[in-house]
GROMACS .gro file of N, CA, C and O in nm:
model
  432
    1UNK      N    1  -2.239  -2.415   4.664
    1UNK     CA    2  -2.097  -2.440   4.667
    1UNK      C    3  -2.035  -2.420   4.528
    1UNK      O    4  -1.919  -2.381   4.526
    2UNK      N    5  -2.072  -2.433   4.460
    2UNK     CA    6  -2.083  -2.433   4.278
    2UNK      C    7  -2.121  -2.359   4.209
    2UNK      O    8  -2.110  -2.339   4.088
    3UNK      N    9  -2.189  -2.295   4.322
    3UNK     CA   10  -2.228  -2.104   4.221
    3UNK      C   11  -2.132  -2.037   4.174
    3UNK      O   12  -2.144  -1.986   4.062
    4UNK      N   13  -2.006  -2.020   4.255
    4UNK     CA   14  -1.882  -1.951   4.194
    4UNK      C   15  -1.804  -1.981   4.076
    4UNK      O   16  -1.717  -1.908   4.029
    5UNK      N   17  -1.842  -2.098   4.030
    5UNK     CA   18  -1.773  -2.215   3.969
    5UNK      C   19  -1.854  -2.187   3.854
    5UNK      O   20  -1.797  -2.186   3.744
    6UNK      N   21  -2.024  -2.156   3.862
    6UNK     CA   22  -2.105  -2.119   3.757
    6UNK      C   23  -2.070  -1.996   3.726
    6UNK      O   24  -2.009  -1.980   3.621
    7UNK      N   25  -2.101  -1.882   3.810
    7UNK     CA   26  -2.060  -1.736   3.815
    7UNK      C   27  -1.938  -1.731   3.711
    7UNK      O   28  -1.942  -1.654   3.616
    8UNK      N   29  -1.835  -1.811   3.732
    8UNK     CA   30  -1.714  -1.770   3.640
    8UNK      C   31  -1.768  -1.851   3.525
    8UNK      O   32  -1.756  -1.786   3.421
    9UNK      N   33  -1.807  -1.936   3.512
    9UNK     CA   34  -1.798  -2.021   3.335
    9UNK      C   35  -1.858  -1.878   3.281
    9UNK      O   36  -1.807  -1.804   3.197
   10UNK      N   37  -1.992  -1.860   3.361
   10UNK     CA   38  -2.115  -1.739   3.278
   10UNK      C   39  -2.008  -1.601   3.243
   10UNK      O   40  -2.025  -1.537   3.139
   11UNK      N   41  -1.925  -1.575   3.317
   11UNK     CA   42  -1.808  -1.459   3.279
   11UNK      C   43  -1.768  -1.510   3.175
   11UNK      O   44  -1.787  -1.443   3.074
   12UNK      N   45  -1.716  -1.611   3.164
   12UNK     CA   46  -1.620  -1.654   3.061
   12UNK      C   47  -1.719  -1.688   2.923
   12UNK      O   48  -1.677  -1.685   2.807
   13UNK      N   49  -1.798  -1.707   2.947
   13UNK     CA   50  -1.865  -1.736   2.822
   13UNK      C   51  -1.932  -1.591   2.752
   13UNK      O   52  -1.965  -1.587   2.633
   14UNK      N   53  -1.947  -1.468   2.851
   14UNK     CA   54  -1.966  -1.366   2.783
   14UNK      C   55  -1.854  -1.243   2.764
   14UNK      O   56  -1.879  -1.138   2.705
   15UNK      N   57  -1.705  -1.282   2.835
   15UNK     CA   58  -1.579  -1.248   2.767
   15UNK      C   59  -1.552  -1.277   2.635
   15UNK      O   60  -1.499  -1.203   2.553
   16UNK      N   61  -1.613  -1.440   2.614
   16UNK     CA   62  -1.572  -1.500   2.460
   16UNK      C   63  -1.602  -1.435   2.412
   16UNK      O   64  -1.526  -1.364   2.346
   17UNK      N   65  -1.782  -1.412   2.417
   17UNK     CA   66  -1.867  -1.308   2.313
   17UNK      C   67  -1.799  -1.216   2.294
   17UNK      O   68  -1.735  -1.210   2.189
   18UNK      N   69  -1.792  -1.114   2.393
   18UNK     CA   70  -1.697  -1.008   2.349
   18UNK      C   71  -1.586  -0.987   2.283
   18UNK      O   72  -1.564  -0.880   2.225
   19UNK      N   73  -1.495  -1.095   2.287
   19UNK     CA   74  -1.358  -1.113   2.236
   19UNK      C   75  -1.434  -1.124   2.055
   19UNK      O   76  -1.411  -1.041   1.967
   20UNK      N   77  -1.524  -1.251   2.036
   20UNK     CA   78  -1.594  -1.281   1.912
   20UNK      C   79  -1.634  -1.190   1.840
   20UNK      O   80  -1.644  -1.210   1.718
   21UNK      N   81  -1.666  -1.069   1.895
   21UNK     CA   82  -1.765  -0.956   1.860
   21UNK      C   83  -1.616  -0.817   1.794
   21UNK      O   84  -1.599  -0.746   1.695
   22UNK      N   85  -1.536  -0.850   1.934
   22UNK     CA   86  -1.430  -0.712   1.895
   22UNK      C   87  -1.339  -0.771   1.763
   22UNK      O   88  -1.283  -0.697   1.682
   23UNK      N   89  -1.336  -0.913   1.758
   23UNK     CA   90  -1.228  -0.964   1.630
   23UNK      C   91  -1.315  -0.943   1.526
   23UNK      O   92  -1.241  -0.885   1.446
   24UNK      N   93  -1.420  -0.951   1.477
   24UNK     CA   94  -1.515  -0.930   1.400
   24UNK      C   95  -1.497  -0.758   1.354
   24UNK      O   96  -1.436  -0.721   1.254
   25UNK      N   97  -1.565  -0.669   1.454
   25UNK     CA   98  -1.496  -0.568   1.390
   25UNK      C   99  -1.392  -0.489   1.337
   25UNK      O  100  -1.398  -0.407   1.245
   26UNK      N  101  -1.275  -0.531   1.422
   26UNK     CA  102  -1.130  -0.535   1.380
   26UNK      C  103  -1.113  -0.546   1.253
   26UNK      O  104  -1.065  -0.458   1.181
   27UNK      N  105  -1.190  -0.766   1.184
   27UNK     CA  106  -1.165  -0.748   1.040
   27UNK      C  107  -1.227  -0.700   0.957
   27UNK      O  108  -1.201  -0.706   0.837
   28UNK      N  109  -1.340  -0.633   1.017
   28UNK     CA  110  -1.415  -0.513   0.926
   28UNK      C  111  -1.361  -0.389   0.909
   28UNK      O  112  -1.374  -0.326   0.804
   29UNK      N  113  -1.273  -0.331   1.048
   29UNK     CA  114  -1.199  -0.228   1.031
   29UNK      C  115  -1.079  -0.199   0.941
   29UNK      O  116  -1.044  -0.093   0.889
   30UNK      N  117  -1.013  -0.344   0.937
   30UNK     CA  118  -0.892  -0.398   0.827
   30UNK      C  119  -0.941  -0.400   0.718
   30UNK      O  120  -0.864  -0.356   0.632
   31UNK      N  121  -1.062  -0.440   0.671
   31UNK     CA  122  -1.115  -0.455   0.533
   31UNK      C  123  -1.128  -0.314   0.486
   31UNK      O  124  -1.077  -0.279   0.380
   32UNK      N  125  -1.214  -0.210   0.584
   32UNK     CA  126  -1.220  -0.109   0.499
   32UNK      C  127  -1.080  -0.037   0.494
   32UNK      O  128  -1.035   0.001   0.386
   33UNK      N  129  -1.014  -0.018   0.608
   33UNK     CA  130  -0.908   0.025   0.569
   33UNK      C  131  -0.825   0.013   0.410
   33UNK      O  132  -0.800   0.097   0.324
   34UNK      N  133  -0.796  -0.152   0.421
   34UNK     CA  134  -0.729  -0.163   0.291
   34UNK      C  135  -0.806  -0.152   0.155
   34UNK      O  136  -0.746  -0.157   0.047
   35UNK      N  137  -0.950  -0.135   0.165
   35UNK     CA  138  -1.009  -0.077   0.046
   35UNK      C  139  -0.989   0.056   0.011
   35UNK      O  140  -0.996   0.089  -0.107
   36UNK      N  141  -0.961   0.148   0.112
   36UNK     CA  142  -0.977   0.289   0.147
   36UNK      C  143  -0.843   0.329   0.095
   36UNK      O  144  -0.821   0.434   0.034
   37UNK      N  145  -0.735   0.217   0.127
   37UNK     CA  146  -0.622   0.234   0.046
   37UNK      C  147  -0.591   0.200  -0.072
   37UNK      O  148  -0.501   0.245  -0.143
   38UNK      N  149  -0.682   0.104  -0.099
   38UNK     CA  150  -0.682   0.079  -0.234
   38UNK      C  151  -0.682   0.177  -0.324
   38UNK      O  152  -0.597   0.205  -0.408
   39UNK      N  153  -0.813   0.241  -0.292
   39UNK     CA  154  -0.877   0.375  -0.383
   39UNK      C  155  -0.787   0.459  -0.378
   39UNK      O  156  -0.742   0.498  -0.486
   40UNK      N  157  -0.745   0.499  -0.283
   40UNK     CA  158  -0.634   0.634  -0.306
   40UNK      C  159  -0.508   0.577  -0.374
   40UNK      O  160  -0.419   0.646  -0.424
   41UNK      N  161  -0.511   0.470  -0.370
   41UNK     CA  162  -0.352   0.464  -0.494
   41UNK      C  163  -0.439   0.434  -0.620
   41UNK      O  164  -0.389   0.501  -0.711
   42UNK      N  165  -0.538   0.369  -0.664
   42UNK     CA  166  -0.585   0.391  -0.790
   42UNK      C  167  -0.599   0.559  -0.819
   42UNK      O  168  -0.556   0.605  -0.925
   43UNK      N  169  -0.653   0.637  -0.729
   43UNK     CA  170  -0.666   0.808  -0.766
   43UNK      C  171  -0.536   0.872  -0.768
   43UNK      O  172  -0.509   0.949  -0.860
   44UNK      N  173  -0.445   0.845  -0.665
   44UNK     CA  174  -0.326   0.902  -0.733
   44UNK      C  175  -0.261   0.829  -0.878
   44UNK      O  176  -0.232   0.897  -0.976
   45UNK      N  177  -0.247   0.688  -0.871
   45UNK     CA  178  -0.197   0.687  -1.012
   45UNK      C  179  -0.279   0.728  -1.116
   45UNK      O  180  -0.209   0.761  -1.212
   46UNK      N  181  -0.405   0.740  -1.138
   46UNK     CA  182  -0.496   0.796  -1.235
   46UNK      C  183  -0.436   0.919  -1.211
   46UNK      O  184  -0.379   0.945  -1.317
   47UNK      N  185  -0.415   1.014  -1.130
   47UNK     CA  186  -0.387   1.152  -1.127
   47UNK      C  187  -0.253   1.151  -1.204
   47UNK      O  188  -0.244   1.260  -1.263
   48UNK      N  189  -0.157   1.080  -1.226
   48UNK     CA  190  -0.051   1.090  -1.247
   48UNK      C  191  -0.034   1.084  -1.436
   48UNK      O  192   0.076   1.081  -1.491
   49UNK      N  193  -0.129   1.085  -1.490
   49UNK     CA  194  -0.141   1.023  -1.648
   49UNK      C  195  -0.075   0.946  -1.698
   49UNK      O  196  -0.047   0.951  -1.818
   50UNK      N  197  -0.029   0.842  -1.606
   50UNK     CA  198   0.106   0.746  -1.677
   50UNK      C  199   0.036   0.636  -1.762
   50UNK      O  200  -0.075   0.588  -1.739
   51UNK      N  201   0.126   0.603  -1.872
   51UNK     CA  202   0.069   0.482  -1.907
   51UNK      C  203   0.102   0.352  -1.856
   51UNK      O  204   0.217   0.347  -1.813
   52UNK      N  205   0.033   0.241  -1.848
   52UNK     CA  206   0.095   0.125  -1.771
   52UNK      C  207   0.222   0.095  -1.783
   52UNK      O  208   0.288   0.044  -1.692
   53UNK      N  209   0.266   0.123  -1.894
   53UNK     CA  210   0.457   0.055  -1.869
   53UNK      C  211   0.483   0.186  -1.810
   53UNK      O  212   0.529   0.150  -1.702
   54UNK      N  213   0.486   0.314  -1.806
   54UNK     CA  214   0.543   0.407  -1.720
   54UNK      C  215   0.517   0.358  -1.558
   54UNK      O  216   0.600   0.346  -1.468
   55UNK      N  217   0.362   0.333  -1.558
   55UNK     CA  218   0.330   0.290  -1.394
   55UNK      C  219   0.457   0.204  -1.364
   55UNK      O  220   0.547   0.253  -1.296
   56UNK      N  221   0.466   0.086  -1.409
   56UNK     CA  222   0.534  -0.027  -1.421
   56UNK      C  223   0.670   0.029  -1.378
   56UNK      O  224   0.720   0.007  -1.268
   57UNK      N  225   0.724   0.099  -1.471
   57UNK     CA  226   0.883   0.105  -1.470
   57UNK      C  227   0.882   0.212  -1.379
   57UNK      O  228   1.000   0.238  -1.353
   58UNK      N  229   0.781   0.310  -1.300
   58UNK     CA  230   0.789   0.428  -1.163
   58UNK      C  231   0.792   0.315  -1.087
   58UNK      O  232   0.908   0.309  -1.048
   59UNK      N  233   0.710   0.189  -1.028
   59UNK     CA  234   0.719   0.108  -0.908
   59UNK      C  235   0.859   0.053  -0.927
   59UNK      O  236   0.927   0.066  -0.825
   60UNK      N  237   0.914   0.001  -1.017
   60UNK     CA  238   1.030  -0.061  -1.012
   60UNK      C  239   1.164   0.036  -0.964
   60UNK      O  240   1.266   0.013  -0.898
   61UNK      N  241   1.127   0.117  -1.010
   61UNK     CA  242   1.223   0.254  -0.978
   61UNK      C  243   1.204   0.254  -0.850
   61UNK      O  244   1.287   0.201  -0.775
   62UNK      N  245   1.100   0.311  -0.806
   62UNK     CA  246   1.067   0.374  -0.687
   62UNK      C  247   1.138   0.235  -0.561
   62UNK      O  248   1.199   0.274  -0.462
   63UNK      N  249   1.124   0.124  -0.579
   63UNK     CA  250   1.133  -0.063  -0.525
   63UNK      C  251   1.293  -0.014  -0.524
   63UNK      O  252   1.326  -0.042  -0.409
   64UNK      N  253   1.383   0.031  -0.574
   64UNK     CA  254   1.512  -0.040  -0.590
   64UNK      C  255   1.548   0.116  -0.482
   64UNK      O  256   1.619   0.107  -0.382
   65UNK      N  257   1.501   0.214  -0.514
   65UNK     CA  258   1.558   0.315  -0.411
   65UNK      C  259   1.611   0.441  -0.542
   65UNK      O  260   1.686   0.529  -0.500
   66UNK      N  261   1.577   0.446  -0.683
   66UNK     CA  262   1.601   0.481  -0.764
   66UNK      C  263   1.524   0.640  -0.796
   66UNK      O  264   1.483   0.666  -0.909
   67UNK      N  265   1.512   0.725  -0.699
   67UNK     CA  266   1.369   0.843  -0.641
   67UNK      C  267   1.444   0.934  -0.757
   67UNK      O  268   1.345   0.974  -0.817
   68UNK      N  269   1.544   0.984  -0.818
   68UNK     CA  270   1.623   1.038  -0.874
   68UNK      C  271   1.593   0.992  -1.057
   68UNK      O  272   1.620   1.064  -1.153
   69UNK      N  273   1.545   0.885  -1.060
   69UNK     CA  274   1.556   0.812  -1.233
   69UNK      C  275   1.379   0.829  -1.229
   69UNK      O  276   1.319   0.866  -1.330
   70UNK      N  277   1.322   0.804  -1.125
   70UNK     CA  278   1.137   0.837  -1.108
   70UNK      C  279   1.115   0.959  -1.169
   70UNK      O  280   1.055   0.994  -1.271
   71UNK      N  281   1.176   1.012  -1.084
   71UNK     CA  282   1.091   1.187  -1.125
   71UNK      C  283   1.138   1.207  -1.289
   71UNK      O  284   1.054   1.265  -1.359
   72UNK      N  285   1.225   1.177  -1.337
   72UNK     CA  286   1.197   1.145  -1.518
   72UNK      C  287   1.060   1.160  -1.587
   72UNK      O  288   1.012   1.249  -1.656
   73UNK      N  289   1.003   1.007  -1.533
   73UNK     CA  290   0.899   0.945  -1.556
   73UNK      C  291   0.763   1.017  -1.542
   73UNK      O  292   0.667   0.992  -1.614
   74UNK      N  293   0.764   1.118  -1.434
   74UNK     CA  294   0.633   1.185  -1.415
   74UNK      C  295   0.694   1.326  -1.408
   74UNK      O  296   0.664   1.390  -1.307
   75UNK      N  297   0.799   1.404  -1.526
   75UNK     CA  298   0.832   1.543  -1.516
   75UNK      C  299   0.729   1.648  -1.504
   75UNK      O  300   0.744   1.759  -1.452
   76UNK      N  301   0.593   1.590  -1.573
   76UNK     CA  302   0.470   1.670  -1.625
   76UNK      C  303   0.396   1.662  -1.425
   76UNK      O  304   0.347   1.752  -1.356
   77UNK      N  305   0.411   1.571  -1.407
   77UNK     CA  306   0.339   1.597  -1.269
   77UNK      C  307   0.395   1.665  -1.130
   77UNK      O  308   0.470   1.615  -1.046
   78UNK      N  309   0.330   1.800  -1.132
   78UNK     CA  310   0.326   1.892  -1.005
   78UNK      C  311   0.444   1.835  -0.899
   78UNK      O  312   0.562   1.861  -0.875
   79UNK      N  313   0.322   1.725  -0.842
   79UNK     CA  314   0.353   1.665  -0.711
   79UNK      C  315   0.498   1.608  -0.718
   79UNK      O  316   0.569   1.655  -0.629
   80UNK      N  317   0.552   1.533  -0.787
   80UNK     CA  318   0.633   1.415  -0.772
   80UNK      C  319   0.792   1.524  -0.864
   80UNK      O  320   0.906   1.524  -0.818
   81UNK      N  321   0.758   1.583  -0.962
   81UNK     CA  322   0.830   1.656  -1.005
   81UNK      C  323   0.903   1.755  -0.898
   81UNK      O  324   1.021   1.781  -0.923
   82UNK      N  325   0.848   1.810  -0.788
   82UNK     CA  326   0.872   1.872  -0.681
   82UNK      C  327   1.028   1.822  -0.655
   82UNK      O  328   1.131   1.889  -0.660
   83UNK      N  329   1.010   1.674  -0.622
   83UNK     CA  330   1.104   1.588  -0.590
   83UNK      C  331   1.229   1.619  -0.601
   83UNK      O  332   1.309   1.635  -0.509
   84UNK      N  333   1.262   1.632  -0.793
   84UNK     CA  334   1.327   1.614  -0.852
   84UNK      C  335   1.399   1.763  -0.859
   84UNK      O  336   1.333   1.865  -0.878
   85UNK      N  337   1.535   1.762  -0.843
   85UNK     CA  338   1.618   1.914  -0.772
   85UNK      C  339   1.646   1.965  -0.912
   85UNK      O  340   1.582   2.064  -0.946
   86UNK      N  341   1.739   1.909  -1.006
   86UNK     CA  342   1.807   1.975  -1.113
   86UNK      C  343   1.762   1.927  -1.217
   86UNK      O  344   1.710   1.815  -1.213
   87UNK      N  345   1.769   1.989  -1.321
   87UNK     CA  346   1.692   2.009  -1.435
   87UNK      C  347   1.812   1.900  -1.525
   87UNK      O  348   1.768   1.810  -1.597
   88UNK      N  349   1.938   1.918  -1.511
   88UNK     CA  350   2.043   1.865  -1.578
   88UNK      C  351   2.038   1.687  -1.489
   88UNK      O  352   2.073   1.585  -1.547
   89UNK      N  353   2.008   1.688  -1.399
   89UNK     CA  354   1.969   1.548  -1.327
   89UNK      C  355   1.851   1.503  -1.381
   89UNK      O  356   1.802   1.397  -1.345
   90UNK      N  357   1.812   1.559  -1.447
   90UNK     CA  358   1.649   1.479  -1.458
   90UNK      C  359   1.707   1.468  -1.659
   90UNK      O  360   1.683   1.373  -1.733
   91UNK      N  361   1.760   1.559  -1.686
   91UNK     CA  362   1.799   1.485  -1.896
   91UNK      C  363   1.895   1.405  -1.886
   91UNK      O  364   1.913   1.341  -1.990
   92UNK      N  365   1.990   1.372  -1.776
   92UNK     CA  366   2.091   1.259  -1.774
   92UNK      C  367   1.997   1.137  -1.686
   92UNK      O  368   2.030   1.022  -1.716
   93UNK      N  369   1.896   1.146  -1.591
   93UNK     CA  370   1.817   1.030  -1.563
   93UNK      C  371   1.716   1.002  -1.716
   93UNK      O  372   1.667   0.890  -1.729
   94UNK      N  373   1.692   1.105  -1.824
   94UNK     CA  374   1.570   1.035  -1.897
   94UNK      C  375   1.660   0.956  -1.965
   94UNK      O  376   1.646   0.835  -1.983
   95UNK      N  377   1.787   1.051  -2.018
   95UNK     CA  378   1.855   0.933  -2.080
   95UNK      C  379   1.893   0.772  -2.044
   95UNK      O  380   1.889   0.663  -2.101
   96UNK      N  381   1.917   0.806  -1.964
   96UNK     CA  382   1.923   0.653  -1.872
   96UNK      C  383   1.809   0.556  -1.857
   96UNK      O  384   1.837   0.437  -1.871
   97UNK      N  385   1.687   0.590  -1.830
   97UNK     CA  386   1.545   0.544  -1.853
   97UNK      C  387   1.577   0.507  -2.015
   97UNK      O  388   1.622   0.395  -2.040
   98UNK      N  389   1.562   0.567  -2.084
   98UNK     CA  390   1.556   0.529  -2.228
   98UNK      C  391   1.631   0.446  -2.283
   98UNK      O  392   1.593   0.388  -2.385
   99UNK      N  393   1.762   0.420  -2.226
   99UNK     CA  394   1.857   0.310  -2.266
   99UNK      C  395   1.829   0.187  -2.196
   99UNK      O  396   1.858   0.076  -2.239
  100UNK      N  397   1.745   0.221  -2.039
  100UNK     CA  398   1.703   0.091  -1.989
  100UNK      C  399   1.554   0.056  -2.064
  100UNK      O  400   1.501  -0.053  -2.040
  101UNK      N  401   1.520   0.106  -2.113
  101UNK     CA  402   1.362   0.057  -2.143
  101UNK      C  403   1.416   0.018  -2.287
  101UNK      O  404   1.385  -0.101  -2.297
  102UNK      N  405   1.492   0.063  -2.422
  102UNK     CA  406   1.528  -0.044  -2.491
  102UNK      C  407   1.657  -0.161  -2.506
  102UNK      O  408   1.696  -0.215  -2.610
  103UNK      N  409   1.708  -0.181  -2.361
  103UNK     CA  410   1.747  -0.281  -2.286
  103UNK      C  411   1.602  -0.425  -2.290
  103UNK      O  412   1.605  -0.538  -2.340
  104UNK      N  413   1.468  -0.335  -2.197
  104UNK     CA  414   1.402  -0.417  -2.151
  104UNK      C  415   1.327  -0.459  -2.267
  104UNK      O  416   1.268  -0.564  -2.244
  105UNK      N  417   1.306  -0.410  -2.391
  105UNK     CA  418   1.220  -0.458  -2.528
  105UNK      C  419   1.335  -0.545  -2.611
  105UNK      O  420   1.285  -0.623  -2.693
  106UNK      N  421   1.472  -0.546  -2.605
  106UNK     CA  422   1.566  -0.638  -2.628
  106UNK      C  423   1.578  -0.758  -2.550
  106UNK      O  424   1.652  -0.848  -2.588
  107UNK      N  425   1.484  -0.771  -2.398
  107UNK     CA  426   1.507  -0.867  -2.341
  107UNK      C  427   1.375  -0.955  -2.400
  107UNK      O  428   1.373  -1.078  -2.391
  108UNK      N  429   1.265  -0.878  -2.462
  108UNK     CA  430   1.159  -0.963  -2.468
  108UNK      C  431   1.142  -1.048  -2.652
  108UNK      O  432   1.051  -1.128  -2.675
   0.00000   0.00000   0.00000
């Protein structure tokens, strides 16, 4: 009368497993993922030759919506230079970079 009653716990107890088993790899799949992403933004910014306050002041740029004052910052690089349309837009953005960066050594 109680076999069915067993029959389902024994389902349910090897659904758990399974559920136990697929969350498990999931956060193994999440882990490597975000390592996997890790590395490729350490290799692109290494690709990019910036020095840390350049890194610094490209994320802040890049954060505010500023894609136009960036490409300044990495003129020497291929990729990101692409970006950047006019030649006369990019010596009126360095200038601008340069008045904000000794802005930011006046703030410290």
């Amino acid at each position: 009368m109680y076999e069915r009653l067993d029959k389902l716990r024994e389902e349910l107890k090897r659904a758990q497993k399974r559920k136990h088993s697929a969350d498990k790899k999931l956060k193994l799949a999440e882990e490597r993922l975000r390592e996997a992403e890790n590395s490729q933004i350490l290799s692109d910014v290494g690709a990019l030759n910036l020095t840390p306050e350049q890194v610094s002041q490209f994320l802040r740029l890049a954060a505010t919506g500023q894609l136009s004052e960036v490409c300044t910052l990495v003129s020497g690089s291929s990729e990101i230079s692409d970006v950047c349309e006019t030649k006369e837009g990019e010596d009126a953005n360095r200038e601008l970079l340069d008045n904000s960066g000794r802005e930011d050594e006046a703030d410290e």
